[in-house]
Coordinates of C-alpha atoms in Angstrom, one line a residue:
M1393 CA 60.6 182.5 68.6
D1394 CA 57.1 183.7 69.4
E1395 CA 55.0 181.1 71.2
D1396 CA 52.0 181.7 68.9
V1397 CA 54.2 181.0 65.8
V1398 CA 55.4 177.7 67.4
R1399 CA 51.8 176.7 68.2
E1400 CA 50.7 177.5 64.6
R1401 CA 53.6 175.5 63.1
D1402 CA 52.9 172.6 65.4
A1403 CA 49.2 172.7 64.6
R1404 CA 49.9 172.6 60.8
A1405 CA 52.4 169.7 61.3
Y1406 CA 49.8 167.7 63.3
E1407 CA 47.1 168.4 60.7
A1408 CA 49.5 167.3 57.9
V1409 CA 50.2 164.0 59.8
H1410 CA 46.6 163.5 60.7
D1411 CA 45.5 163.9 57.0
A1412 CA 48.2 161.5 55.7
A1413 CA 47.2 158.2 54.2
D1414 CA 49.8 156.5 56.4
F1415 CA 48.1 157.8 59.5
K1416 CA 44.8 156.4 58.5
E1417 CA 46.5 153.1 57.7
L1418 CA 48.3 153.1 61.1
K1419 CA 44.9 153.6 62.9
R1420 CA 43.3 150.8 60.7
R1421 CA 46.1 148.3 61.5
Y1422 CA 46.0 149.2 65.2
K1423 CA 42.2 148.7 65.4
N1424 CA 42.3 145.5 63.4
F1425 CA 44.7 144.0 66.0
V1426 CA 43.4 145.5 69.2
V1427 CA 39.6 145.1 68.8
P1428 CA 39.6 141.3 68.0
W1429 CA 42.1 140.5 70.7
T1430 CA 40.3 142.6 73.3
I1431 CA 37.1 140.9 72.5
T1432 CA 38.8 137.5 72.6
F1433 CA 40.4 138.2 76.0
M1434 CA 37.1 139.6 77.5
V1435 CA 35.2 136.5 76.3
W1436 CA 37.9 134.2 77.8
Y1437 CA 37.9 136.2 81.1
L1438 CA 34.1 136.3 81.4
A1439 CA 33.9 132.5 80.6
Y1440 CA 36.4 132.0 83.5
V1441 CA 34.2 134.1 85.8
A1442 CA 31.0 132.4 84.7
C1443 CA 32.5 129.0 85.2
N1444 CA 33.6 129.9 88.7
N1445 CA 30.1 131.1 89.5
W1446 CA 27.9 128.5 87.7
A1447 CA 30.0 125.5 86.9
R1448 CA 31.6 124.8 90.3
G1449 CA 31.6 121.1 89.9
F1450 CA 33.6 121.4 86.7
M1451 CA 36.0 124.0 88.2
N1452 CA 36.6 121.8 91.2
T1453 CA 37.7 118.9 89.1
E1454 CA 41.1 117.9 90.2
V1455 CA 43.7 117.8 87.4
I1456 CA 46.8 116.7 89.3
G1457 CA 46.8 116.3 93.1
N1458 CA 45.3 119.4 94.6
I1459 CA 45.5 121.4 91.4
N1460 CA 42.0 121.8 90.0
V1461 CA 40.6 123.3 86.8
A1462 CA 39.9 126.6 88.5
L1463 CA 43.6 127.0 89.4
V1464 CA 44.7 126.1 85.8
F1465 CA 42.2 128.5 84.3
G1466 CA 43.3 131.2 86.7
L1467 CA 47.0 130.7 85.7
L1468 CA 46.0 130.6 82.0
Q1469 CA 44.6 134.1 82.5
F1470 CA 48.1 135.4 83.2
V1471 CA 49.6 133.3 80.4
S1472 CA 47.0 134.6 77.9
T1473 CA 47.8 138.2 79.0
F1474 CA 51.5 137.7 78.4
V1475 CA 50.9 135.9 75.1
I1476 CA 48.7 138.7 73.8
A1477 CA 51.2 141.3 74.9
A1478 CA 54.0 139.4 73.1
L1479 CA 51.9 139.1 70.0
Y1480 CA 51.1 142.8 70.1
G1481 CA 54.8 143.7 70.5
R1482 CA 55.7 141.6 67.5
F1483 CA 52.8 143.0 65.5
A1484 CA 53.7 146.6 66.4
N1485 CA 57.4 146.1 65.5
R1486 CA 56.5 144.7 62.1
K1487 CA 53.4 146.6 61.1
L1488 CA 53.0 149.7 63.2
D1489 CA 56.5 151.0 64.0
P1490 CA 57.6 151.5 60.3
L1491 CA 54.5 153.6 59.6
A1492 CA 54.9 155.5 62.9
A1493 CA 58.5 156.3 62.1
G1494 CA 57.6 157.7 58.7
L1495 CA 54.9 159.8 60.3
N1496 CA 57.3 161.1 62.9
A1497 CA 59.7 162.1 60.2
K1498 CA 56.9 163.8 58.3
F1499 CA 55.9 165.7 61.5
K1500 CA 59.5 166.9 62.0
R1501 CA 59.7 168.0 58.4
E1502 CA 56.4 169.9 58.6
R1503 CA 57.5 171.5 61.8
R1504 CA 60.6 173.0 60.2
R1505 CA 58.6 174.7 57.5

């Protein structure tokens, strides 16, 4: 098959998927999850950095033995990253993947035309 014909067919298929209401819904759902969680994580991270710079007395407070607030906050950075990743995985499986599968099927149908 001619390469130009394949490109033309692929371009039409991509346009059909891009124009689909499900694609717009997929983008909306993705943004509605990612933007708030990104902002939340960045605020949490910047608060941690700010406290390390300007609230050293608080961050040096011992919690248990030699474990201080700074160490706990640092470990919570890792925990929060994994929690957000797990929440995203669950969200994607329930809300994004079904739409994406439908769009993938639509793309394949359009490509065969």
